[in-house]
Short mmCIF file of C-alpha atoms in Angstrom, two decimals:
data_model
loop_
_atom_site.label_atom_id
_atom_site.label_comp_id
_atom_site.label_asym_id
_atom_site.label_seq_id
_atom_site.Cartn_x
_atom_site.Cartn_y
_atom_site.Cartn_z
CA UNK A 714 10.79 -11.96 6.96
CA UNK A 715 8.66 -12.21 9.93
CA UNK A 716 5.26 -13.91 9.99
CA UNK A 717 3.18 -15.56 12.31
CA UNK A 718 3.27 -19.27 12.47
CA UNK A 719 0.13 -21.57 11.68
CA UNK A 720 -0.87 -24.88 11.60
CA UNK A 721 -2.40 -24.21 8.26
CA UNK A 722 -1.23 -24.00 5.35
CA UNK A 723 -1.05 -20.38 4.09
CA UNK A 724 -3.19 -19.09 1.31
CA UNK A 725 -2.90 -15.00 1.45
CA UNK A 726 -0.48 -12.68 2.79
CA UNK A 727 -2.60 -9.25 2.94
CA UNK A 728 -0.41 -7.14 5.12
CA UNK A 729 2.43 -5.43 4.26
CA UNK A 730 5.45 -7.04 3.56
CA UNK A 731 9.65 -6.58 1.46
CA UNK A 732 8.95 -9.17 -1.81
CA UNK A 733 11.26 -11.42 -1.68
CA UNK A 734 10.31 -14.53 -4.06
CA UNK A 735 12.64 -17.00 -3.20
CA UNK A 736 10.77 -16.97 0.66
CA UNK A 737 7.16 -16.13 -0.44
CA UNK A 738 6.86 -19.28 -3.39
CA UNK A 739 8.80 -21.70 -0.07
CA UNK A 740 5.95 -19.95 2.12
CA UNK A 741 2.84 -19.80 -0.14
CA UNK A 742 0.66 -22.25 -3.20
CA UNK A 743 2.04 -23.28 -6.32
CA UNK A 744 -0.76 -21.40 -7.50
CA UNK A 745 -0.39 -17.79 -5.96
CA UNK A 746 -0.71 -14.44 -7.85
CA UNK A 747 1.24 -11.62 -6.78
CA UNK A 748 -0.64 -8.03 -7.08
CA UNK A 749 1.01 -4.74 -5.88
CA UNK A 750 -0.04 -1.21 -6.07
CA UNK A 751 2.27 2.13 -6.50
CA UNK A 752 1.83 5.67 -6.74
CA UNK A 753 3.52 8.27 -8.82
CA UNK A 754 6.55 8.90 -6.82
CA UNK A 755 6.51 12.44 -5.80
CA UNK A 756 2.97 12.47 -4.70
CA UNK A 757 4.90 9.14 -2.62
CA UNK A 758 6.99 11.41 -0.48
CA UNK A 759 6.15 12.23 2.85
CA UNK A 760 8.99 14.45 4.00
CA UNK A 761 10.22 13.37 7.37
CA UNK A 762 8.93 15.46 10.01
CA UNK A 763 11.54 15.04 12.74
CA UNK A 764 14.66 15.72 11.09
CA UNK A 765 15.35 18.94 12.95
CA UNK A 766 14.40 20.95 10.20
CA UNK A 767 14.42 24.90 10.99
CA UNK A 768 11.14 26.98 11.02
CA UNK A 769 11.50 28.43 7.94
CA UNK A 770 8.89 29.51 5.28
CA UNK A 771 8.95 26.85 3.14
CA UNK A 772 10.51 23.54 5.01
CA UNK A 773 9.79 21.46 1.53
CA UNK A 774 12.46 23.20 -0.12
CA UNK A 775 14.47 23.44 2.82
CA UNK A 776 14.65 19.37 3.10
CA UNK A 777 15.34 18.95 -0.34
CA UNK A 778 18.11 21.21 -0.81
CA UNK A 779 19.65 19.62 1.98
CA UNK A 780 18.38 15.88 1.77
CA UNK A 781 21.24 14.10 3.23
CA UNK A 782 22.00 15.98 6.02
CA UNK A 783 18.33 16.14 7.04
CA UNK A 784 18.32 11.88 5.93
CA UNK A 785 20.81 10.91 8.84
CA UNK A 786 19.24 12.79 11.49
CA UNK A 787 15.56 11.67 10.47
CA UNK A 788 17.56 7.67 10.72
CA UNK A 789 19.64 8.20 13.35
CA UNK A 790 19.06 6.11 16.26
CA UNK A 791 18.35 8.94 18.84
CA UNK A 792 15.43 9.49 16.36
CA UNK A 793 14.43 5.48 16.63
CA UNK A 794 11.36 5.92 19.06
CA UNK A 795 9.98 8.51 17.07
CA UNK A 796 10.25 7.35 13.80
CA UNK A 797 7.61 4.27 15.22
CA UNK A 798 8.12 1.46 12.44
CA UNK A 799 11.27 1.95 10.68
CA UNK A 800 14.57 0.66 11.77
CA UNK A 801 17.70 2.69 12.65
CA UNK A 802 19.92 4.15 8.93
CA UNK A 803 16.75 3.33 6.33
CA UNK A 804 15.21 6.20 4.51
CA UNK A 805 11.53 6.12 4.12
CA UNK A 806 12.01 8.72 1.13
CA UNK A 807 14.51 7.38 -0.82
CA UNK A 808 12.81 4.62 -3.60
CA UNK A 809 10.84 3.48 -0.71
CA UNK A 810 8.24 1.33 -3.71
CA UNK A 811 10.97 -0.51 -5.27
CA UNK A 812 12.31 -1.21 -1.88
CA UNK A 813 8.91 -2.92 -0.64
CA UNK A 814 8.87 -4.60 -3.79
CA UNK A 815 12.39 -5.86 -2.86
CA UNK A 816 15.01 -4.40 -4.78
CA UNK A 817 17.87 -4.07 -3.53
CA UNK A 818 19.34 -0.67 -2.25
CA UNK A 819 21.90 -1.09 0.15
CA UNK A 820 19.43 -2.03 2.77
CA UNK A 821 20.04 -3.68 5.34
CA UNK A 822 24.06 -2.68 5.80
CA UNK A 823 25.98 -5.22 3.65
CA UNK A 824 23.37 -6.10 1.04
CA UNK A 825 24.28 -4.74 -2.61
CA UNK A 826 22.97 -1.32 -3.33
CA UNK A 827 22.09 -0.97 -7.23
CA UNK A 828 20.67 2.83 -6.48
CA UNK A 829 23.16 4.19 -9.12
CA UNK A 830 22.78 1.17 -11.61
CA UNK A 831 19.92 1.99 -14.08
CA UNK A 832 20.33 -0.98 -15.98
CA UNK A 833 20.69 -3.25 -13.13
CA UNK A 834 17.13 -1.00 -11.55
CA UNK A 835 15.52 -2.03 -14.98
CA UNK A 836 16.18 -5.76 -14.37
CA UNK A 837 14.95 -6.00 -11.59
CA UNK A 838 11.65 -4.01 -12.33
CA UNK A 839 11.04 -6.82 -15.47
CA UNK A 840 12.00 -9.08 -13.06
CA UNK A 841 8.65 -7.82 -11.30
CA UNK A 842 6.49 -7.47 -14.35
CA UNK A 843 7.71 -11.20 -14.74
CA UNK A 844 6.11 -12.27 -11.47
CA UNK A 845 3.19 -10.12 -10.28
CA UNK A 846 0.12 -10.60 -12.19
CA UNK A 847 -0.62 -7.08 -12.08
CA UNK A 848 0.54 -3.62 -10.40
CA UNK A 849 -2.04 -1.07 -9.84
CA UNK A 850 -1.85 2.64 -9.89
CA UNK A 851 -3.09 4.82 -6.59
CA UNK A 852 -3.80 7.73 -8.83
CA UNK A 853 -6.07 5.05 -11.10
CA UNK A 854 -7.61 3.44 -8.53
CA UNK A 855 -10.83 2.40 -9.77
CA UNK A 856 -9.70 1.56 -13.21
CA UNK A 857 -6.97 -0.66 -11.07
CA UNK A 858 -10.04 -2.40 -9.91
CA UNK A 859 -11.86 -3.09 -12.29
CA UNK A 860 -8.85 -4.43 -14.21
CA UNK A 861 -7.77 -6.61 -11.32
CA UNK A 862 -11.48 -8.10 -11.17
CA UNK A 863 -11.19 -9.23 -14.69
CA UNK A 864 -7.70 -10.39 -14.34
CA UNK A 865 -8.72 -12.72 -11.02
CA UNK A 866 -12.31 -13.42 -12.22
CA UNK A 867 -13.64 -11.86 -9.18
CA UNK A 868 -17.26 -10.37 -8.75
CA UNK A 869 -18.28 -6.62 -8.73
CA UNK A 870 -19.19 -7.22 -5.16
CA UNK A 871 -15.52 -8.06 -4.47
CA UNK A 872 -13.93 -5.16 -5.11
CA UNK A 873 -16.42 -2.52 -3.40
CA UNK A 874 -14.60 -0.34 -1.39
CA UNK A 875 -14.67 2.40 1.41
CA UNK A 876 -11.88 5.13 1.45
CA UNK A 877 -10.23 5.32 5.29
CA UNK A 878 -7.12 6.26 6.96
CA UNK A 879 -6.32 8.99 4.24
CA UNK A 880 -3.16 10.72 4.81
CA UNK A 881 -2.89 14.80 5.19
CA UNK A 882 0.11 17.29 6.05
CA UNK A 883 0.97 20.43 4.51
CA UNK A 884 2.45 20.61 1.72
CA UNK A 885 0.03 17.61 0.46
CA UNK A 886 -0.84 19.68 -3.09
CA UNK A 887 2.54 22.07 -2.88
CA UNK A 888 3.50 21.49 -7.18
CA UNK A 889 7.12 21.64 -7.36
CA UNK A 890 9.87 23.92 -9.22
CA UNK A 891 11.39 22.31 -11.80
CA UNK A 892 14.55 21.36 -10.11
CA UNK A 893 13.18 20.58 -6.94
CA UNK A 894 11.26 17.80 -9.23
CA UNK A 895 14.43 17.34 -10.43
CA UNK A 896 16.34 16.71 -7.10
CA UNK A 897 13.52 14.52 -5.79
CA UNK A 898 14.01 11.96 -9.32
CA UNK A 899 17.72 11.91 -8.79
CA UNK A 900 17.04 11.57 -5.14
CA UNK A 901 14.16 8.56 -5.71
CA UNK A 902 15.53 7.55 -9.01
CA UNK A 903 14.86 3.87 -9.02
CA UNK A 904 10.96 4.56 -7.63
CA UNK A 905 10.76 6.79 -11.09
CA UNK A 906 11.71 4.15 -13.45
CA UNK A 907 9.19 2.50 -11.32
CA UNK A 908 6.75 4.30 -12.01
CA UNK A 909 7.55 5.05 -15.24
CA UNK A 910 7.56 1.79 -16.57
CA UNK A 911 4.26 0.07 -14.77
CA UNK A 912 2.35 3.09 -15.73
CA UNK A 913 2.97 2.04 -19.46
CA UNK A 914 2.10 -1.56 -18.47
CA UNK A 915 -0.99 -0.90 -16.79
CA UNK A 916 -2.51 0.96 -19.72
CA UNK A 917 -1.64 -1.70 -21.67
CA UNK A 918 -3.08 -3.84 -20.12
CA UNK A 919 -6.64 -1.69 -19.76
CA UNK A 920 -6.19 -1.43 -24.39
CA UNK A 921 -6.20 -5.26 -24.23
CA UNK A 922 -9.44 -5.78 -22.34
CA UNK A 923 -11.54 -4.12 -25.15
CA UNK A 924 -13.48 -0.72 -25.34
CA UNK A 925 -16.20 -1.82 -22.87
CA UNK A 926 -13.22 -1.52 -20.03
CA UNK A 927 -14.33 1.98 -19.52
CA UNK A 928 -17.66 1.69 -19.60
CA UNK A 929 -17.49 -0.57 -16.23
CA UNK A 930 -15.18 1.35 -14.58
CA UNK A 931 -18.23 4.30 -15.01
CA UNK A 932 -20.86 1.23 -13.87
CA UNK A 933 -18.20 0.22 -11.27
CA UNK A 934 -18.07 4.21 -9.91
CA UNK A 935 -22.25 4.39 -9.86
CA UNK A 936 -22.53 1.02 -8.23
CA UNK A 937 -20.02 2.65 -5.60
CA UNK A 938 -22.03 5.56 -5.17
CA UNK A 939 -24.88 4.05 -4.17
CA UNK A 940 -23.44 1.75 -1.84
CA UNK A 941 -21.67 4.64 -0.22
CA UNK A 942 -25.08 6.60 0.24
CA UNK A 943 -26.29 3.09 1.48
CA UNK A 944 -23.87 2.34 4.14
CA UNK A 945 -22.05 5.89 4.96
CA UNK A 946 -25.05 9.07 3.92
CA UNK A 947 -27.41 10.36 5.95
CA UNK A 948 -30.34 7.86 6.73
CA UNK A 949 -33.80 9.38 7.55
CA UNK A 950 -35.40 6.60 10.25
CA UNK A 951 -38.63 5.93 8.22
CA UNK A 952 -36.39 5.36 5.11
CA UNK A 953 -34.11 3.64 6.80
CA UNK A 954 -33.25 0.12 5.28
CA UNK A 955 -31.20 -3.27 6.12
CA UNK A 956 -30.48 -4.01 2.66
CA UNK A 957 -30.15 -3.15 -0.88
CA UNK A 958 -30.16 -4.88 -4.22
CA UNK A 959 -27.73 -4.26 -7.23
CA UNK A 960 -29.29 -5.33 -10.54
CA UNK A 961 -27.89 -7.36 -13.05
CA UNK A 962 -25.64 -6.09 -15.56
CA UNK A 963 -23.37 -7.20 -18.48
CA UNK A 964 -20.74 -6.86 -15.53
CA UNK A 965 -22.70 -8.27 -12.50
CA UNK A 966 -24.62 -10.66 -11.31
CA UNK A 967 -27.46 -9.67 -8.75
CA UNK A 968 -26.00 -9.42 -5.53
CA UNK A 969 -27.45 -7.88 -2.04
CA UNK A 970 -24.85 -5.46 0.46
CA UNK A 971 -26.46 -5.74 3.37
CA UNK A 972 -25.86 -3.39 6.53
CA UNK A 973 -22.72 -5.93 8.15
CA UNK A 974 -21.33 -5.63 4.77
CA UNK A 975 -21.22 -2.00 5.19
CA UNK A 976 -19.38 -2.65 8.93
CA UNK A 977 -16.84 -4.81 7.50
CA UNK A 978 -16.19 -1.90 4.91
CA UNK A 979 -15.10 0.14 7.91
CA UNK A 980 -14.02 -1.81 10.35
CA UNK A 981 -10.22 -2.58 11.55
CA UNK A 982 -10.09 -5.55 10.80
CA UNK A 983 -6.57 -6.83 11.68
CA UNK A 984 -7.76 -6.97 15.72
CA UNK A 985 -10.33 -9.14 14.55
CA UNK A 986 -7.95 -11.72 12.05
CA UNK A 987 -5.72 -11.99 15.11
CA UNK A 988 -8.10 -13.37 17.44
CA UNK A 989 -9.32 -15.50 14.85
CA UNK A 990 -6.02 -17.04 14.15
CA UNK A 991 -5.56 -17.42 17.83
CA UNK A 992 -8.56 -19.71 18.08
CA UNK A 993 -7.97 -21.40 15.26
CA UNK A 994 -4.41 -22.42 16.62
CA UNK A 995 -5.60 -23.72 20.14
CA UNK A 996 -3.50 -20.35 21.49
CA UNK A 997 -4.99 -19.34 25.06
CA UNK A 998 -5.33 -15.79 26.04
CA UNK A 999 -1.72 -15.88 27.90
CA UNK A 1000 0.24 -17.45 24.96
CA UNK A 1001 -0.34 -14.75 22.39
CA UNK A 1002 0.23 -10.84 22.14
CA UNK A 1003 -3.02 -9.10 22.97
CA UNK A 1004 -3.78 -6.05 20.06
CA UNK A 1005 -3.11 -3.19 22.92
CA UNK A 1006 0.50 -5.25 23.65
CA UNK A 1007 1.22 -5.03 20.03
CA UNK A 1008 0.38 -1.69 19.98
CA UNK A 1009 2.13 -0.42 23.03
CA UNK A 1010 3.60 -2.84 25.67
CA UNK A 1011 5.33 -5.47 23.23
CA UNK A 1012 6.86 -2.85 20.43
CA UNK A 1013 10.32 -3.68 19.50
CA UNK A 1014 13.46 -0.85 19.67
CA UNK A 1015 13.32 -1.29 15.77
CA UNK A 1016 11.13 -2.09 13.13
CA UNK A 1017 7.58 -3.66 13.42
CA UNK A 1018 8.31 -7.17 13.40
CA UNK A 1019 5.22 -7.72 15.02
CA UNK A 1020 3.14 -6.95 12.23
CA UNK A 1021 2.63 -10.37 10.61
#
């Protein structure tokens, strides 16, 4: 695993990165929790746009009657430049969760692939329930929120959010047949069991915290809405204001968002954390990657190993 080297001890790895526990607990506190969040897996695919795919009506179909074939072109090496982050023979459809969360599937060339091995794929995903403290749901979002508040002890304030880089292609809300749902789950079988199995988790987990669970996920969604219409609606100049208070509740404390918390809620950050981290290790401007190298001048021929 790459990362970027500090003086400092670490004490949060927020980008993304392939779990692998025997690195991360040499790498990180005694006392770190490990959190994760997953979606369910066919709303996951993203069907790969530069396989070569003919212009026919209905290219989703196409791709998935023919997922192989359409798989080595899309990870072919003549394809690397296009395909931006992800290295040469790896398939970004294909259990792409439980590969993040580091189980292995025959990835890189050598490493045992238990793709085929449901027993050995349910192992491995208690193995995970074993070690992260909790993994959210996309389609649950808020409810993953509020849960992961309580589990960390974190304040309302904490866990505000603002929705950005939101994904959109075609066939975004195309539903299915019946066995093309059916050749996607053999296809991303190990992502399903994912799925499966943390979806029953995670509700358990919301029946333990007690019936008033749902009522602050509904305070948690109001309290968003009005910081939304604070920092991102329409502001009339006479009305316009630097701050606003939320009230006390069972589930808050008072707490202000002021208008540079509403910057920081849209704001790309990682620039930022990178010239912070330079100062903070003594770098000058000549001995570390500017954000336009990493972007364009410094890319490697595969992977992102940049990304730290």
């Amino acid at each position: 695993m790459d990362y970027r080297p500090s003086k400092r001890p670490f004490d949060i790895l927020t980008e993304h990165a392939i779990f692998n526990k025997t690195f991360m607990v040499d790498l990180m506190p005694n006392d770190t929790i490990y959190i994760s969040i997953i979606r369910e897996p066919w709303n996951h695919f993203k069907m790969a746009s530069i396989g070569e795919l003919p212009k026919v009506s209905n290219q989703l179909s196409e791709f998935l009657s023919n997922i192989e074939k359409y798989e080595k072109i899309y990870s072919s090496p003549k394809k690397n430049f296009q395909r931006w982050c992800t290295p040469d023979y790896f398939s970004p459809t294909r259990s792409m969760m439980s590969h993040c969360l580091g189980m292995p599937l025959g990835f890189p060339k050598g490493r045992e692939d238990i793709m085929n091995n449901e027993t050995a794929i349910m192992e491995y995903i208690r193995f995970i329930d074993e070690h992260f403290k909790l993994v959210m749901l996309v389609e649950y979002f808020d409810e993953s929120l509020v849960l992961l508040k309580r589990l960390t002890c974190w304040s309302l304030k904490d866990v505000l959010y603002q929705k950005t880089n939101t994904g959109n292609y075609s066939y975004r809300f195309y539903q299915p047949t019946k066995q093309q749902q059916e050749i996607h789950r053999n296809w991303s079988r190990a992502d399903y069991m994912l799925y499966e199995y943390f979806n029953k988790t995670f509700w358990t987990k919301v029946a333990a915290q007690g019936p008033d669970f749902i009522e602050e996920v509904k305070h948690f969604r109001a309290v968003e809405a009005t910081v939304h219409k604070f920092c991102f609606g329409e502001k009339h100049p006479k009305l316009s204001m630097d701050i606003i208070i939320i009230p006390e509740s069972k589930f808050n404390a008072e707490f202000n968002v002021t208008k540079e918390n509403c910057d920081l809620m849209q704001f790309f950050i990682l620039p930022k954390l990178w010239e912070q981290h330079n100062q903070l290790e003594g770098l000058l401007p000549d001995q570390s990657l500017s954000f336009k190298d990493l972007l364009f001048l410094k890319r490697p021929k595969k992977g992102c190993s940049w990304i730290l």
